[in-house]
mmCIF file with all atom_site columns, C-alpha atoms in Angstrom:
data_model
loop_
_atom_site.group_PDB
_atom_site.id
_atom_site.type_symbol
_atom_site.label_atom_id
_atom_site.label_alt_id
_atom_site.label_comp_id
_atom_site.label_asym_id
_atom_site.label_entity_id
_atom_site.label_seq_id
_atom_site.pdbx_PDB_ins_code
_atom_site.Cartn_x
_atom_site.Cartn_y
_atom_site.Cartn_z
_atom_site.occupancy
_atom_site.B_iso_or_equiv
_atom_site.pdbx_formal_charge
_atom_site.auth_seq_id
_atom_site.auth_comp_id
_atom_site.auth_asym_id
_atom_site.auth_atom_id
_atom_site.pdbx_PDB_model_num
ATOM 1   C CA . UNK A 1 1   ? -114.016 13.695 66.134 1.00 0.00 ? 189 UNK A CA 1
ATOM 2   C CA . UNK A 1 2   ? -112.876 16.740 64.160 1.00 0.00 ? 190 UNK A CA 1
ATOM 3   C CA . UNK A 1 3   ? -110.966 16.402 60.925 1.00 0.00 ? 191 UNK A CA 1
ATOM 4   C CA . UNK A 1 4   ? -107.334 17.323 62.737 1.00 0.00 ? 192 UNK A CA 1
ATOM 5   C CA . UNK A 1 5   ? -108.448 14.816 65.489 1.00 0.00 ? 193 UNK A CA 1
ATOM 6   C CA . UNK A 1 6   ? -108.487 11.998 62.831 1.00 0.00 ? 194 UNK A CA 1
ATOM 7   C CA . UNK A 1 7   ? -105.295 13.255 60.990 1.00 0.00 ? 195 UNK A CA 1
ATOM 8   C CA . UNK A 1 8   ? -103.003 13.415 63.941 1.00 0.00 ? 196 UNK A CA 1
ATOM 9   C CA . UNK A 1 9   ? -104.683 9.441  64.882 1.00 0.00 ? 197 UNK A CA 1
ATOM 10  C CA . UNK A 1 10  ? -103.821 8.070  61.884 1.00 0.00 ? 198 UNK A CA 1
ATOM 11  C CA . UNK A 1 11  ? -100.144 9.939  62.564 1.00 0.00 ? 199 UNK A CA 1
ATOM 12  C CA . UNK A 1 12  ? -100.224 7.713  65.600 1.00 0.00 ? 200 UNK A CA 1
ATOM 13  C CA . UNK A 1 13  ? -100.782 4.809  63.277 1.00 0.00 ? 201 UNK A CA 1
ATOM 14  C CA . UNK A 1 14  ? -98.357  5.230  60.782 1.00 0.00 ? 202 UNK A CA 1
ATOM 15  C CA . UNK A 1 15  ? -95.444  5.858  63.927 1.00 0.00 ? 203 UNK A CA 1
ATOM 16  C CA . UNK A 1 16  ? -96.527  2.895  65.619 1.00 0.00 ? 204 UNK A CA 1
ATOM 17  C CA . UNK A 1 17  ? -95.962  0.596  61.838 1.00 0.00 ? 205 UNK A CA 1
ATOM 18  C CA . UNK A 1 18  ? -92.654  2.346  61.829 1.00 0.00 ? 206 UNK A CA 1
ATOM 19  C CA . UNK A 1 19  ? -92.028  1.940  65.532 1.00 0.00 ? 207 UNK A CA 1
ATOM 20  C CA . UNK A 1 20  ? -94.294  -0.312 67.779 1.00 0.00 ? 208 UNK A CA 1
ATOM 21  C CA . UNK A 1 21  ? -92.363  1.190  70.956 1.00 0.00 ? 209 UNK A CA 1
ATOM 22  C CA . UNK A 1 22  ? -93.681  4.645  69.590 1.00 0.00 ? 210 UNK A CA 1
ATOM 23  C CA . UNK A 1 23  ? -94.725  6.929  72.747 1.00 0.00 ? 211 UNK A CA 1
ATOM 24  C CA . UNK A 1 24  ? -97.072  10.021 71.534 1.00 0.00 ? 212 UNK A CA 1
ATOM 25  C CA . UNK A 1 25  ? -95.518  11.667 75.220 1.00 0.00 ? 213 UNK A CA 1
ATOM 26  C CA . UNK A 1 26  ? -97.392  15.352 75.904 1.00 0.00 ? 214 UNK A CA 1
ATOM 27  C CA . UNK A 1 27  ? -94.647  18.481 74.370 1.00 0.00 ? 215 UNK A CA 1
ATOM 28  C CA . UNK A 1 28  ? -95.250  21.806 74.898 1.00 0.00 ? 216 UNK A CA 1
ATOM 29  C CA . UNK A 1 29  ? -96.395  24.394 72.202 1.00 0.00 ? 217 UNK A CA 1
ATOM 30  C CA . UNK A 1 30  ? -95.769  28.287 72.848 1.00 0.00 ? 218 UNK A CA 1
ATOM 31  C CA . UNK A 1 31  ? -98.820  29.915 71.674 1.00 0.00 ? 219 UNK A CA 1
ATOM 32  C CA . UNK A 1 32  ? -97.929  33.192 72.496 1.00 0.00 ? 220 UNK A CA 1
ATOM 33  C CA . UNK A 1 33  ? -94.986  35.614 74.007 1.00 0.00 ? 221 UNK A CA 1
ATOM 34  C CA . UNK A 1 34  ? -95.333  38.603 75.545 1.00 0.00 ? 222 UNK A CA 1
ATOM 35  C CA . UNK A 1 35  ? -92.421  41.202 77.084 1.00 0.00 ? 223 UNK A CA 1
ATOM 36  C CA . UNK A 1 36  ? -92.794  43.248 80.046 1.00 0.00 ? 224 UNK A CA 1
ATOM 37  C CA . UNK A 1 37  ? -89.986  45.888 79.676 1.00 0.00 ? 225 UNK A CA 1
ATOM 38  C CA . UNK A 1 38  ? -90.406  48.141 82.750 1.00 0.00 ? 226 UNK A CA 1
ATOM 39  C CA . UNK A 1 39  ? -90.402  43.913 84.682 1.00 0.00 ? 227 UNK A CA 1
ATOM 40  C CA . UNK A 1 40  ? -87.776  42.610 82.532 1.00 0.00 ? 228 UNK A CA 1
ATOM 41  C CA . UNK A 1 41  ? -89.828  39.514 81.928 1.00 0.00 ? 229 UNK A CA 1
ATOM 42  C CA . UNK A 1 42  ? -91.098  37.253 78.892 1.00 0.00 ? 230 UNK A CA 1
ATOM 43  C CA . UNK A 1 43  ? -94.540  35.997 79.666 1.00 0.00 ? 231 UNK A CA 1
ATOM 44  C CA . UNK A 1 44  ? -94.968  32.590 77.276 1.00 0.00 ? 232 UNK A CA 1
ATOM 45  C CA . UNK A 1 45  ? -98.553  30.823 76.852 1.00 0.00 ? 233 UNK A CA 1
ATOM 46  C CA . UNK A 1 46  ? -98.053  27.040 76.732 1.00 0.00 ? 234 UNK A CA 1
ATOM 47  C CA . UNK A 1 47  ? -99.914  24.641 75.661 1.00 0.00 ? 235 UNK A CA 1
ATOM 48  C CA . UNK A 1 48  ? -99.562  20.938 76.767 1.00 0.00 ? 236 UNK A CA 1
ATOM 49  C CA . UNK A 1 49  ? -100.423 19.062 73.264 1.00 0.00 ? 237 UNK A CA 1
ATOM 50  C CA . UNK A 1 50  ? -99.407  15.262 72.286 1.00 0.00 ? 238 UNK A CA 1
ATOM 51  C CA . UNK A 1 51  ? -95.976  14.261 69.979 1.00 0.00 ? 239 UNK A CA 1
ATOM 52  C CA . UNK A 1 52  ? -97.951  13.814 67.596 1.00 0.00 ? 240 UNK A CA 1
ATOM 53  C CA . UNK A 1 53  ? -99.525  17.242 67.059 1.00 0.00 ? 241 UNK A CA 1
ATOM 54  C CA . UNK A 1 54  ? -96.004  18.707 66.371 1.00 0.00 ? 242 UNK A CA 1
ATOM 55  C CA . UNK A 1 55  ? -95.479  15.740 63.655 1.00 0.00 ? 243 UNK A CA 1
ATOM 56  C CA . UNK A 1 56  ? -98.771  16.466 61.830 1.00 0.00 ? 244 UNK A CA 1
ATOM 57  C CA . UNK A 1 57  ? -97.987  19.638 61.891 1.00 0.00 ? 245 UNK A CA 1
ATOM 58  C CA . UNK A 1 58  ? -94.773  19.541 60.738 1.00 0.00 ? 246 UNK A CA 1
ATOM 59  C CA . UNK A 1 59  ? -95.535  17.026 57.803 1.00 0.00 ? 247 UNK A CA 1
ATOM 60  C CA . UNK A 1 60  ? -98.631  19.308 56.891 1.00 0.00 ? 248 UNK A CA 1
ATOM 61  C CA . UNK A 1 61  ? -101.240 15.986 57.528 1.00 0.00 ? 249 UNK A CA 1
ATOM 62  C CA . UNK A 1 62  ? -104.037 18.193 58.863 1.00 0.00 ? 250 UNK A CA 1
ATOM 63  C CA . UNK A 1 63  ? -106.834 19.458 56.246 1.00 0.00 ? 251 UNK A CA 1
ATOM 64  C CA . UNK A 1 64  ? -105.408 21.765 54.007 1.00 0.00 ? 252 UNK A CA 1
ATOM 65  C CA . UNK A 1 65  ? -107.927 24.526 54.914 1.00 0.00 ? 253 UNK A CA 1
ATOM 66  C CA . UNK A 1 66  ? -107.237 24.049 58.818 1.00 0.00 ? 254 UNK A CA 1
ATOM 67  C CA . UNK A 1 67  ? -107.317 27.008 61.191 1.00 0.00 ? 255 UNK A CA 1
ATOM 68  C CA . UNK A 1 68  ? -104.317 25.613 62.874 1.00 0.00 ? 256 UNK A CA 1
ATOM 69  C CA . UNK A 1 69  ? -102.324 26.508 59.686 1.00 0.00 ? 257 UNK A CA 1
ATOM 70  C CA . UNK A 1 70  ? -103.127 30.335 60.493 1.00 0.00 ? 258 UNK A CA 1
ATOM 71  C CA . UNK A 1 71  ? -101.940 29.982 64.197 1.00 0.00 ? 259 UNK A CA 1
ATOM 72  C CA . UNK A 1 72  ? -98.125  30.337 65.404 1.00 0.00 ? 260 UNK A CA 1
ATOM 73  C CA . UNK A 1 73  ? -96.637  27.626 67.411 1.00 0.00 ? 261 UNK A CA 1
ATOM 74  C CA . UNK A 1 74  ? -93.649  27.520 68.798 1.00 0.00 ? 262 UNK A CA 1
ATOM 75  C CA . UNK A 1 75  ? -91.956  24.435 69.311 1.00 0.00 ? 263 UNK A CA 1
ATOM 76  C CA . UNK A 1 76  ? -89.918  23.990 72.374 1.00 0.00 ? 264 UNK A CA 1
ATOM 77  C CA . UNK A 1 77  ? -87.504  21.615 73.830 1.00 0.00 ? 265 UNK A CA 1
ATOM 78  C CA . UNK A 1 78  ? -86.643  22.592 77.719 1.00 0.00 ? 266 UNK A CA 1
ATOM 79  C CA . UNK A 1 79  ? -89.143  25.625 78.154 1.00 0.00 ? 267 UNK A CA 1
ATOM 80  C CA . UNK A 1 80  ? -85.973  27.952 77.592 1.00 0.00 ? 268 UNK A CA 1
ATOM 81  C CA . UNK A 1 81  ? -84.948  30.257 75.054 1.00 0.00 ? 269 UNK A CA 1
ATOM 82  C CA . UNK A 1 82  ? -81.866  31.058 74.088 1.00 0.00 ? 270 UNK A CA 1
ATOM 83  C CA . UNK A 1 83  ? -80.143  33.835 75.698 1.00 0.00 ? 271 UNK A CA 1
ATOM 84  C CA . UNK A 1 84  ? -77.352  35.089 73.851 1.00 0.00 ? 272 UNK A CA 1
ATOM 85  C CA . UNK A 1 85  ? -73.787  36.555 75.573 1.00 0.00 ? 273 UNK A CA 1
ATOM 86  C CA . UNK A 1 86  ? -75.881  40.084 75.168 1.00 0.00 ? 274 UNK A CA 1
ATOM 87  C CA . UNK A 1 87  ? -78.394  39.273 77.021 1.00 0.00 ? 275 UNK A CA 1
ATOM 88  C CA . UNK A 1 88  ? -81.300  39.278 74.347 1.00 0.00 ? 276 UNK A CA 1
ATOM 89  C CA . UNK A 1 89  ? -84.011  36.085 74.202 1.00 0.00 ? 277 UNK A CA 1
ATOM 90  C CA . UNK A 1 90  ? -84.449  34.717 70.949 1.00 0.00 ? 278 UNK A CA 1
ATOM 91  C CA . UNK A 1 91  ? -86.405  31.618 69.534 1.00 0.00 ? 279 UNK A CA 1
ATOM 92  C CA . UNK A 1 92  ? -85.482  30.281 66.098 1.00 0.00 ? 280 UNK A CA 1
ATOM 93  C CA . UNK A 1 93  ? -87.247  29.603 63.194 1.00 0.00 ? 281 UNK A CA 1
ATOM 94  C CA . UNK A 1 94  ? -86.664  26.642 61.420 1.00 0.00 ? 282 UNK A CA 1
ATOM 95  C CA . UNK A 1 95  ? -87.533  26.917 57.285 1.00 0.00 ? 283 UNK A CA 1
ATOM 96  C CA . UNK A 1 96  ? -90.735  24.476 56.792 1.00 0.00 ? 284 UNK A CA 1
ATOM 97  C CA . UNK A 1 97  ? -93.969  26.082 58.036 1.00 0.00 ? 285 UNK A CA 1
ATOM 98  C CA . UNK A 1 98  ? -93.062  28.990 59.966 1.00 0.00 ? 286 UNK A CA 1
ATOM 99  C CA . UNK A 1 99  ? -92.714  26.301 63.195 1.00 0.00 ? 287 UNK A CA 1
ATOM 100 C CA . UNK A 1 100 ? -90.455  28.178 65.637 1.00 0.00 ? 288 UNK A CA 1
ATOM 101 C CA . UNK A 1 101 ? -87.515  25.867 67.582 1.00 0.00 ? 289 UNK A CA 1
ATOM 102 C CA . UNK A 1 102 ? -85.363  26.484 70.572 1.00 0.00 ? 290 UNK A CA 1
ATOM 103 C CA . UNK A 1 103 ? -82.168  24.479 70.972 1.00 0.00 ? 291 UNK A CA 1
ATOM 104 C CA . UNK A 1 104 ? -82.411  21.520 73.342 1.00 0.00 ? 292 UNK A CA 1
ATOM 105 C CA . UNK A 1 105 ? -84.398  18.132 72.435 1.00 0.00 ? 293 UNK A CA 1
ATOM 106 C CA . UNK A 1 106 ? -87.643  17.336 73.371 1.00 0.00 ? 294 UNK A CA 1
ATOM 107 C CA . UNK A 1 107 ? -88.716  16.805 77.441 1.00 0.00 ? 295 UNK A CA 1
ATOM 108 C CA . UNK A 1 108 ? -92.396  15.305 78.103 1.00 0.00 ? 296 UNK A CA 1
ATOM 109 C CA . UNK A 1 109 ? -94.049  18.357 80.040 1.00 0.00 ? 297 UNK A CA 1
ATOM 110 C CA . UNK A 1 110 ? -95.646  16.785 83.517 1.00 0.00 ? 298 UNK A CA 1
ATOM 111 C CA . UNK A 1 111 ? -98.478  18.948 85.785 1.00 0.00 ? 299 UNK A CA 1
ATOM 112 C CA . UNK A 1 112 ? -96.475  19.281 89.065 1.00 0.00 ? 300 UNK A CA 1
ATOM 113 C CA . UNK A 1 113 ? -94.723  22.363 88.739 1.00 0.00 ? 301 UNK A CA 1
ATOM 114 C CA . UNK A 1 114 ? -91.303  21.672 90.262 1.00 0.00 ? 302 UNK A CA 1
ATOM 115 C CA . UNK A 1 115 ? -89.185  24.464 92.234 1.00 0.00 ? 303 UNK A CA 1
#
């Protein structure tokens, strides 16, 4: 078990004192985003990780010298960004940690894609 393994467990631990109903439900992370002008389309690379992660994360309980420090993650709610009245995409950024937020609360992410 690596050293962020352990660190986002003992998360688990400490939400399940607070709350014993506690569900560490899979979010989604954007890892990346990518524009294709000539297609008009943003490209975003997801990745499925537990509650938990984002928490640890957020509350800076992984090693201080962890790699996942120097990554970007963006936090998202409903897989959507906001699209302003001019038609431009943005994703916010909230103050602590660089950790990037669209509006819209969480939604457990699920591996059916639905139409």
């Amino acid at each position: 078990m690596t050293e962020e393994e352990a660190a986002r467990l003992n998360v688990v631990d400490e939400q399940k004192i607070k709350n014993p109903r506690f569900y560490d439900g899979k979010q989604m992370v954007i890892m990346g985003v990518t524009y294709n002008e000539s297609a008009n389309t943003l490209y975003l690379e997801a990745k499925k990780v537990p509650y938990s992660f984002i928490v640890a994360l957020s509350n800076k309980k992984f090693p201080e010298n962890s790699m996942l420090y120097q990554l970007n993650f963006f936090k998202t709610g409903v897989l959507a960004p906001l699209i302003t009245r001019n038609g431009m995409s943005m994703l916010l950024q909230r103050a602590a940690l660089g950790l990037y937020s669209v509006p819209g609360g969480f939604l457990e992410a699920h591996d059916e894609e639905k139409s």
